[in-house]
CSV table of C-alpha atoms and ligand atoms in Angstrom, one decimal:
chain,number,residue,atom,x,y,z
S,1,MET,CA,9.9,5.9,41.0
S,2,THR,CA,10.4,3.2,38.4
S,3,THR,CA,12.4,0.1,39.2
S,4,THR,CA,14.9,1.1,36.5
S,5,MET,CA,15.5,4.5,38.1
S,6,LYS,CA,15.7,2.9,41.5
S,7,SER,CA,18.4,0.4,40.3
S,8,LEU,CA,20.3,3.2,38.6
S,9,ILE,CA,20.4,5.2,41.8
S,10,SER,CA,21.4,2.2,43.8
S,11,SER,CA,24.2,1.4,41.3
S,12,ILE,CA,25.5,5.0,41.6
S,13,ALA,CA,25.4,4.7,45.4
S,14,ALA,CA,27.1,1.3,45.3
S,15,ALA,CA,29.8,2.6,42.9
S,16,SER,CA,30.5,5.5,45.2
S,17,ILE,CA,31.1,3.1,48.1
S,18,LEU,CA,33.4,1.0,45.9
S,19,ILE,CA,35.4,3.9,44.8
S,20,PHE,CA,36.0,5.2,48.3
S,21,THR,CA,36.7,1.7,49.6
S,22,GLY,CA,39.2,1.3,46.7
S,23,CYS,CA,41.0,4.5,47.6
S,24,GLY,CA,41.6,3.0,51.1
S,25,GLU,CA,39.5,5.6,52.9
S,26,ASN,CA,38.2,4.6,56.3
S,27,LYS,CA,34.6,3.6,56.8
S,28,LYS,CA,33.5,6.8,58.6
S,29,GLU,CA,34.8,9.0,55.7
S,30,GLU,CA,33.1,6.8,53.1
S,31,LYS,CA,29.8,7.1,54.9
S,32,THR,CA,30.0,10.8,55.3
S,33,ILE,CA,30.7,11.3,51.6
S,34,VAL,CA,27.9,9.0,50.5
S,35,GLU,CA,25.5,10.8,52.8
S,36,LYS,CA,26.5,14.2,51.5
S,37,GLN,CA,26.0,13.0,47.9
S,38,ALA,CA,22.5,11.8,48.9
S,39,ASP,CA,21.8,15.2,50.4
S,40,ALA,CA,23.2,16.9,47.3
S,41,THR,CA,20.7,15.1,45.0
S,42,GLY,CA,18.0,15.9,47.6
S,43,GLN,CA,17.0,12.2,47.6
S,44,PHE,CA,16.3,10.1,50.7
S,45,VAL,CA,16.1,6.4,50.8
S,46,LEU,CA,13.4,5.0,53.1
S,47,LYS,CA,13.7,1.2,53.7
S,48,PHE,CA,10.6,-0.4,55.2
S,49,SER,CA,11.1,-3.9,56.6
S,50,HIS,CA,8.4,-6.4,57.5
S,51,VAL,CA,8.0,-10.1,58.1
S,52,VAL,CA,4.8,-11.0,56.3
S,53,SER,CA,4.0,-11.8,52.6
S,54,SER,CA,3.2,-8.9,50.3
S,55,ASN,CA,-0.4,-10.3,49.9
S,56,THR,CA,-1.4,-9.4,53.5
S,57,PRO,CA,-3.0,-6.3,54.9
S,58,LYS,CA,0.4,-5.0,56.1
S,59,GLY,CA,2.2,-6.0,52.9
S,60,LYS,CA,-0.3,-4.4,50.7
S,61,ALA,CA,-0.5,-1.2,52.8
S,62,ALA,CA,3.3,-0.9,52.8
S,63,ASP,CA,3.3,-1.2,48.9
S,64,PHE,CA,0.5,1.4,48.8
S,65,PHE,CA,2.5,3.7,51.1
S,66,GLU,CA,5.6,3.3,48.8
S,67,GLN,CA,3.6,4.4,45.8
S,68,ARG,CA,1.8,7.3,47.6
S,69,LEU,CA,4.9,8.7,49.2
S,70,GLU,CA,7.0,8.6,46.1
S,71,GLU,CA,4.1,10.4,44.3
S,72,LEU,CA,3.6,13.0,47.0
S,73,SER,CA,7.4,13.7,47.4
S,74,LYS,CA,7.8,13.7,43.6
S,75,GLY,CA,10.5,11.0,43.9
S,76,ARG,CA,12.5,12.8,46.6
S,77,ILE,CA,11.9,9.9,48.9
S,78,ASP,CA,12.7,6.5,47.4
S,79,VAL,CA,10.7,3.9,49.4
S,80,GLN,CA,12.0,0.4,49.3
S,81,ILE,CA,9.9,-2.4,50.8
S,82,TYR,CA,11.5,-5.6,52.1
S,83,PRO,CA,8.8,-8.2,52.9
S,84,SER,CA,8.9,-11.7,54.4
S,85,SER,CA,11.8,-11.2,57.0
S,86,GLN,CA,14.2,-10.5,54.1
S,87,LEU,CA,16.0,-7.8,56.1
S,88,TYR,CA,15.1,-8.4,59.8
S,89,LYS,CA,13.2,-11.0,61.8
S,90,ASP,CA,10.6,-10.1,64.3
S,91,ASN,CA,11.8,-7.6,67.0
S,92,ALA,CA,15.3,-7.3,65.6
S,93,VAL,CA,13.9,-4.5,63.4
S,94,LEU,CA,13.3,-2.3,66.3
S,95,LYS,CA,17.0,-2.1,67.2
S,96,ALA,CA,17.8,-1.5,63.5
S,97,ILE,CA,15.3,1.4,63.4
S,98,LYS,CA,17.0,3.0,66.5
S,99,LEU,CA,20.3,2.8,64.6
S,100,ASP,CA,18.7,4.1,61.4
S,101,SER,CA,19.9,1.0,59.6
S,102,VAL,CA,16.3,0.7,58.4
S,103,GLN,CA,13.9,3.6,58.5
S,104,MET,CA,10.4,2.1,58.9
S,105,ALA,CA,8.6,-1.0,60.1
S,106,ALA,CA,5.2,-2.1,61.4
S,107,PRO,CA,5.9,-4.7,64.1
S,108,SER,CA,3.1,-6.4,65.9
S,109,PHE,CA,2.5,-5.3,69.4
S,110,SER,CA,4.2,-8.2,71.1
S,111,LYS,CA,7.4,-7.3,69.4
S,112,PHE,CA,7.6,-4.1,71.4
S,113,GLY,CA,7.8,-6.2,74.6
S,114,LYS,CA,11.3,-5.0,75.6
S,115,ILE,CA,10.6,-1.3,74.7
S,116,VAL,CA,6.9,-0.6,75.7
S,117,PRO,CA,5.5,-3.8,77.2
S,118,GLN,CA,2.2,-2.0,77.8
S,119,LEU,CA,1.4,-2.4,74.0
S,120,ALA,CA,0.7,-6.0,74.9
S,121,LEU,CA,-2.7,-4.6,75.9
S,122,PHE,CA,-3.7,-5.5,72.4
S,123,ASP,CA,-2.7,-9.1,72.9
S,124,LEU,CA,-5.1,-9.7,75.8
S,125,PRO,CA,-7.5,-12.4,74.7
S,126,PHE,CA,-11.2,-11.4,74.3
S,127,LEU,CA,-10.5,-7.8,75.3
S,128,PHE,CA,-12.3,-6.3,72.2
S,129,LYS,CA,-15.9,-6.8,71.3
S,130,ASP,CA,-15.3,-6.3,67.6
S,131,MET,CA,-13.1,-4.4,65.2
S,132,ASP,CA,-15.1,-1.2,65.8
S,133,HIS,CA,-14.5,-1.3,69.5
S,134,LEU,CA,-10.8,-2.0,68.9
S,135,HIS,CA,-10.5,1.0,66.5
S,136,ARG,CA,-12.2,3.3,69.1
S,137,VAL,CA,-9.6,2.2,71.6
S,138,GLN,CA,-6.7,2.8,69.2
S,139,ASP,CA,-8.1,6.1,68.0
S,140,GLY,CA,-8.9,7.4,71.5
S,141,ALA,CA,-7.1,8.2,74.8
S,142,VAL,CA,-5.6,4.7,75.3
S,143,GLY,CA,-4.1,4.6,71.8
S,144,GLU,CA,-2.6,8.1,72.2
S,145,LYS,CA,-1.1,7.2,75.6
S,146,LEU,CA,0.5,4.1,74.2
S,147,LYS,CA,2.0,6.0,71.2
S,148,GLY,CA,3.4,8.6,73.6
S,149,MET,CA,5.2,5.8,75.4
S,150,VAL,CA,6.8,4.7,72.2
S,151,THR,CA,7.8,8.3,71.3
S,152,ALA,CA,9.4,8.6,74.7
S,153,LYS,CA,11.7,5.7,73.8
S,154,GLY,CA,13.0,7.5,70.8
S,155,TYR,CA,10.8,6.3,67.9
S,156,VAL,CA,8.4,8.2,65.7
S,157,ALA,CA,5.1,6.5,66.4
S,158,LEU,CA,2.9,6.8,63.4
S,159,ASN,CA,-0.3,4.9,63.0
S,160,PHE,CA,-1.9,1.7,64.2
S,161,TRP,CA,-2.5,-0.9,61.4
S,162,ASP,CA,-4.7,-4.0,61.6
S,163,ASN,CA,-4.4,-7.6,60.8
S,164,HIS,CA,-7.4,-9.1,62.4
S,165,PHE,CA,-8.6,-11.6,65.0
S,166,LYS,CA,-6.6,-14.8,65.5
S,167,GLN,CA,-7.6,-18.4,65.1
S,168,LEU,CA,-6.1,-21.5,66.7
S,169,SER,CA,-4.8,-24.5,64.9
S,170,SER,CA,-3.3,-27.9,65.8
S,171,SER,CA,-2.0,-31.0,64.2
S,172,LYS,CA,-2.6,-33.1,67.4
S,173,LYS,CA,-6.2,-32.7,68.5
S,174,PRO,CA,-9.3,-30.7,67.5
S,175,LEU,CA,-9.5,-27.6,69.8
S,176,ILE,CA,-13.1,-27.5,71.0
S,177,LYS,CA,-12.9,-27.1,74.7
S,178,PRO,CA,-10.1,-25.2,76.5
S,179,GLU,CA,-9.0,-28.6,78.0
S,180,ASP,CA,-8.2,-29.8,74.5
S,181,ALA,CA,-5.2,-27.6,74.6
S,182,VAL,CA,-3.7,-29.2,77.6
S,183,GLY,CA,-0.1,-30.3,77.0
S,184,GLN,CA,0.0,-29.1,73.4
S,185,LYS,CA,2.9,-27.0,72.2
S,186,PHE,CA,1.8,-23.7,70.6
S,187,ARG,CA,4.1,-21.2,68.9
S,188,ILE,CA,3.8,-17.7,70.3
S,189,MET,CA,5.3,-14.4,69.5
S,190,SER,CA,7.6,-13.1,72.3
S,191,SER,CA,4.9,-12.0,74.7
S,192,LYS,CA,4.2,-12.4,78.4
S,193,VAL,CA,0.5,-12.1,77.7
S,194,LEU,CA,0.5,-14.8,75.1
S,195,GLU,CA,2.6,-17.0,77.4
S,196,ALA,CA,0.0,-16.5,80.2
S,197,GLN,CA,-2.9,-17.1,77.8
S,198,PHE,CA,-1.6,-20.6,76.9
S,199,HIS,CA,-0.6,-21.4,80.4
S,200,ALA,CA,-4.1,-20.6,81.5
S,201,VAL,CA,-5.4,-23.5,79.5
S,202,GLY,CA,-2.6,-25.9,80.5
S,203,ALA,CA,-0.8,-25.6,77.1
S,204,ASN,CA,2.9,-25.3,76.5
S,205,PRO,CA,3.8,-22.0,74.8
S,206,GLN,CA,7.0,-21.8,72.7
S,207,MET,CA,8.4,-18.5,71.5
S,208,MET,CA,9.5,-18.6,67.9
S,209,PRO,CA,10.1,-16.1,65.1
S,210,PHE,CA,7.3,-15.8,62.5
S,211,SER,CA,9.7,-17.0,59.7
S,212,GLU,CA,10.2,-20.3,61.5
S,213,VAL,CA,6.6,-21.2,62.2
S,214,TYR,CA,6.0,-23.2,59.0
S,215,SER,CA,9.0,-25.5,59.5
S,216,GLY,CA,8.3,-25.7,63.2
S,217,LEU,CA,4.8,-27.1,62.4
S,218,GLN,CA,6.0,-29.2,59.6
S,219,GLN,CA,8.7,-30.9,61.6
S,220,GLY,CA,6.5,-31.2,64.7
S,221,VAL,CA,8.6,-29.0,66.9
S,222,ILE,CA,5.3,-27.3,67.8
S,223,ASP,CA,1.8,-28.8,67.6
S,224,GLY,CA,-0.1,-25.7,66.9
S,225,GLN,CA,-0.2,-22.0,66.5
S,226,GLU,CA,-2.4,-18.9,66.6
S,227,ASN,CA,-2.6,-16.3,63.9
S,228,THR,CA,-5.0,-14.5,61.6
S,229,ASN,CA,-6.5,-16.2,58.5
S,230,SER,CA,-4.4,-13.9,56.3
S,231,ASN,CA,-1.1,-14.9,58.0
S,232,ILE,CA,-2.1,-18.6,58.1
S,233,PHE,CA,-3.0,-18.7,54.5
S,234,THR,CA,-0.1,-16.7,53.0
S,235,LYS,CA,2.4,-18.7,55.0
S,236,LYS,CA,0.6,-22.0,54.3
S,237,PHE,CA,0.3,-23.0,58.0
S,238,HIS,CA,-3.0,-24.7,57.2
S,239,GLU,CA,-1.2,-27.1,55.0
S,240,VAL,CA,0.8,-28.5,57.9
S,241,GLN,CA,-2.1,-28.5,60.4
S,242,LYS,CA,-5.0,-30.9,60.8
S,243,TYR,CA,-7.5,-28.7,62.8
S,244,LEU,CA,-8.4,-25.1,62.6
S,245,THR,CA,-10.8,-23.6,65.2
S,246,VAL,CA,-12.5,-20.3,64.5
S,247,THR,CA,-12.0,-18.7,67.9
S,248,ASN,CA,-11.3,-15.0,67.1
S,249,HIS,CA,-9.9,-15.0,70.6
S,250,GLY,CA,-7.3,-12.3,70.3
S,251,TYR,CA,-6.3,-9.5,68.0
S,252,LEU,CA,-3.2,-9.1,65.9
S,253,GLY,CA,-2.2,-5.6,64.8
S,254,TYR,CA,0.8,-3.3,64.4
S,255,LEU,CA,2.2,0.1,65.2
S,256,VAL,CA,4.0,1.7,62.3
S,257,VAL,CA,7.2,3.3,63.5
S,258,MET,CA,9.9,5.3,61.9
S,259,SER,CA,13.5,6.1,62.8
S,260,GLN,CA,13.8,9.4,64.7
S,261,LYS,CA,17.2,10.1,63.0
S,262,PHE,CA,15.6,9.7,59.6
S,263,TRP,CA,12.6,11.9,60.5
S,264,ASP,CA,14.9,14.7,61.8
S,265,LYS,CA,16.8,14.7,58.6
S,266,LEU,CA,13.7,15.3,56.5
S,267,PRO,CA,12.7,18.9,55.6
S,268,ALA,CA,9.2,20.0,56.8
S,269,ASP,CA,7.6,19.5,53.4
S,270,LEU,CA,8.7,15.9,53.2
S,271,GLN,CA,7.7,15.3,56.8
S,272,ALA,CA,4.2,16.5,55.8
S,273,ASN,CA,4.3,14.1,52.8
S,274,VAL,CA,5.1,11.2,55.1
S,275,LYS,CA,2.2,12.0,57.4
S,276,GLN,CA,-0.2,12.3,54.5
S,277,ALA,CA,1.0,9.1,52.9
S,278,ILE,CA,0.8,7.1,56.1
S,279,ASN,CA,-2.7,8.5,56.8
S,280,ASP,CA,-3.8,7.5,53.3
S,281,ALA,CA,-2.2,4.1,53.7
S,282,THR,CA,-3.9,3.5,57.0
S,283,VAL,CA,-7.4,4.1,55.5
S,284,LYS,CA,-6.5,1.5,52.8
S,285,GLU,CA,-4.9,-0.8,55.4
S,286,ARG,CA,-8.2,-1.2,57.3
S,287,GLU,CA,-10.0,-2.1,54.1
S,288,TYR,CA,-7.3,-4.6,53.1
S,289,ALA,CA,-7.5,-6.2,56.6
S,290,GLU,CA,-11.2,-6.9,56.2
S,291,GLU,CA,-11.1,-8.0,52.6
S,292,LEU,CA,-8.0,-10.2,52.8
S,293,ASN,CA,-9.0,-12.0,56.0
S,294,THR,CA,-12.4,-12.9,54.5
S,295,LYS,CA,-11.0,-13.8,51.1
S,296,GLN,CA,-8.1,-15.9,52.5
S,297,PHE,CA,-10.3,-17.7,55.0
S,298,ASN,CA,-12.4,-18.7,52.0
S,299,GLU,CA,-9.3,-20.0,50.4
S,300,ILE,CA,-8.5,-22.0,53.5
S,301,LYS,CA,-12.0,-23.5,53.4
S,302,ALA,CA,-11.7,-24.4,49.8
S,303,TYR,CA,-8.4,-26.1,50.5
S,304,ALA,CA,-10.0,-28.1,53.4
S,305,LYS,CA,-12.8,-29.2,51.1
S,306,LYS,CA,-10.6,-30.1,48.2
S,307,THR,CA,-8.0,-32.0,50.1
S,308,GLY,CA,-9.8,-33.3,53.1
S,309,ASN,CA,-6.6,-32.7,55.1
S,310,LEU,CA,-7.9,-29.9,57.3
S,311,GLU,CA,-11.0,-29.9,59.6
S,312,ILE,CA,-12.4,-26.4,60.3
S,313,ILE,CA,-14.2,-26.1,63.6
S,314,ASN,CA,-16.8,-23.5,64.3
S,315,LEU,CA,-17.6,-23.1,68.0
S,316,THR,CA,-21.0,-22.6,69.5
S,317,ALA,CA,-21.6,-19.5,71.6
S,318,GLU,CA,-21.3,-21.6,74.7
S,319,GLN,CA,-18.1,-23.3,73.6
S,320,LYS,CA,-16.6,-19.9,72.8
S,321,ASP,CA,-17.6,-18.6,76.2
S,322,ALA,CA,-15.7,-21.4,77.9
S,323,TRP,CA,-12.5,-20.2,76.1
S,324,ARG,CA,-13.3,-16.7,77.1
S,325,GLN,CA,-13.7,-17.7,80.8
S,326,ALA,CA,-10.5,-19.8,80.8
S,327,VAL,CA,-8.2,-17.1,79.3
S,328,SER,CA,-9.6,-13.8,80.4
S,329,LYS,CA,-8.8,-14.6,84.0
S,330,ILE,CA,-5.2,-13.5,83.2
S,331,TYR,CA,-6.1,-9.8,83.0
S,332,PRO,CA,-5.3,-9.0,86.7
S,333,ASP,CA,-1.8,-10.5,86.2
S,334,PHE,CA,-1.1,-7.5,84.1
S,335,TYR,CA,-2.5,-4.7,86.3
S,336,ASP,CA,1.0,-3.7,87.3
S,337,ASN,CA,2.0,-0.5,85.4
S,338,ASP,CA,5.3,-2.1,84.4
S,339,LYS,CA,3.4,-4.8,82.7
S,340,ILE,CA,0.3,-3.2,81.1
S,341,GLY,CA,-1.5,-1.3,83.9
S,342,GLU,CA,-5.0,-1.6,85.3
S,343,GLU,CA,-5.9,1.9,84.0
S,344,LEU,CA,-5.1,0.9,80.4
S,345,ILE,CA,-6.9,-2.5,80.6
S,346,LYS,CA,-10.0,-1.0,82.3
S,347,GLY,CA,-9.8,2.0,79.9
S,348,ALA,CA,-9.9,-0.3,76.9
S,349,LEU,CA,-12.8,-2.3,78.3
S,350,ALA,CA,-14.8,0.8,79.1
S,351,THR,CA,-14.2,2.5,75.8
S,352,GLU,CA,-17.6,3.2,74.2
V,401,LMR,C1,3.6,-13.1,64.1
V,401,LMR,O1,4.8,-13.1,64.4
V,401,LMR,O2,2.9,-14.0,64.1
V,401,LMR,C2,3.1,-11.8,63.5
V,401,LMR,O3,3.6,-10.7,64.2
V,401,LMR,C3,3.5,-11.6,62.1
V,401,LMR,C4,3.0,-10.3,61.6
V,401,LMR,O4,3.8,-9.3,61.5
V,401,LMR,O5,1.8,-10.2,61.2
């Protein structure tokens, strides 16, 4: 749908709310009448909230999804994308989805910590050999089991989306050996696994919403952070760091979820359109993840060369192995089924 049509429809909806508020009707009545009007036009509004920039794998795939679903539904679903934490920060979006205040999101796995902590499987450092191995895990029995856990909590679990492998950065000291991290303050997402990962190397993990990382680094509240090249570049973290080490130590990805209430309201043909649009967007998303992480890493390298303000460190196989040894010893701490579960961890490792 064109932006003009979208704004026309929003104005009509806003005017309806104003009229009813003006008449002194109570909130409940207002809402029922506005909802009925939406039903009468046969139009559904689907708000999709995320925290990253539009020029990231998730941001581009969300935009692709918007276009595809509006085309497939012939405008009966109006998709509205809210990037860069405009609507909700980090895990706050999951509560909002439960209430149907927003209909869709693709939070990273750590952000499901209070709902399905087992999704932190994907945060375990050095668990996946490469992206193909990771996709086989997501597309196989382990992925299905995890989605089932999210469904059981009252969400519609759609597809897994990628960002990529994470890198480490610091403003304090080059990170070459695990001991270099000792005492440094690293921002982490809210995740027990990430907390354990940094404790394993004697560092000091600090939980912080994604939207606050840049200022945290700039003001020295934290010394360093871990994220993908795409997130580092689009949020300019590299401009407030002195050292970036290519570790690829952990994976960052997402589960796309939808409000169950919203899903139940949709007629079967529109549910089929949503499924088709999300499947098409997922194929594109994996391509964007590869393309953008490569391209944006090149941009970071160009910045480092031009300004001389950032040192990029490539580890030797031996150095990388030392990090692997230091952090992968945390796996058994998560064997308990309430944490992640031995079966899931071993299942992922054994996936061919
Ligand atoms: C983060 O908080 O670092 C990421 O989850 C942001 C994102 O959604 O990629």
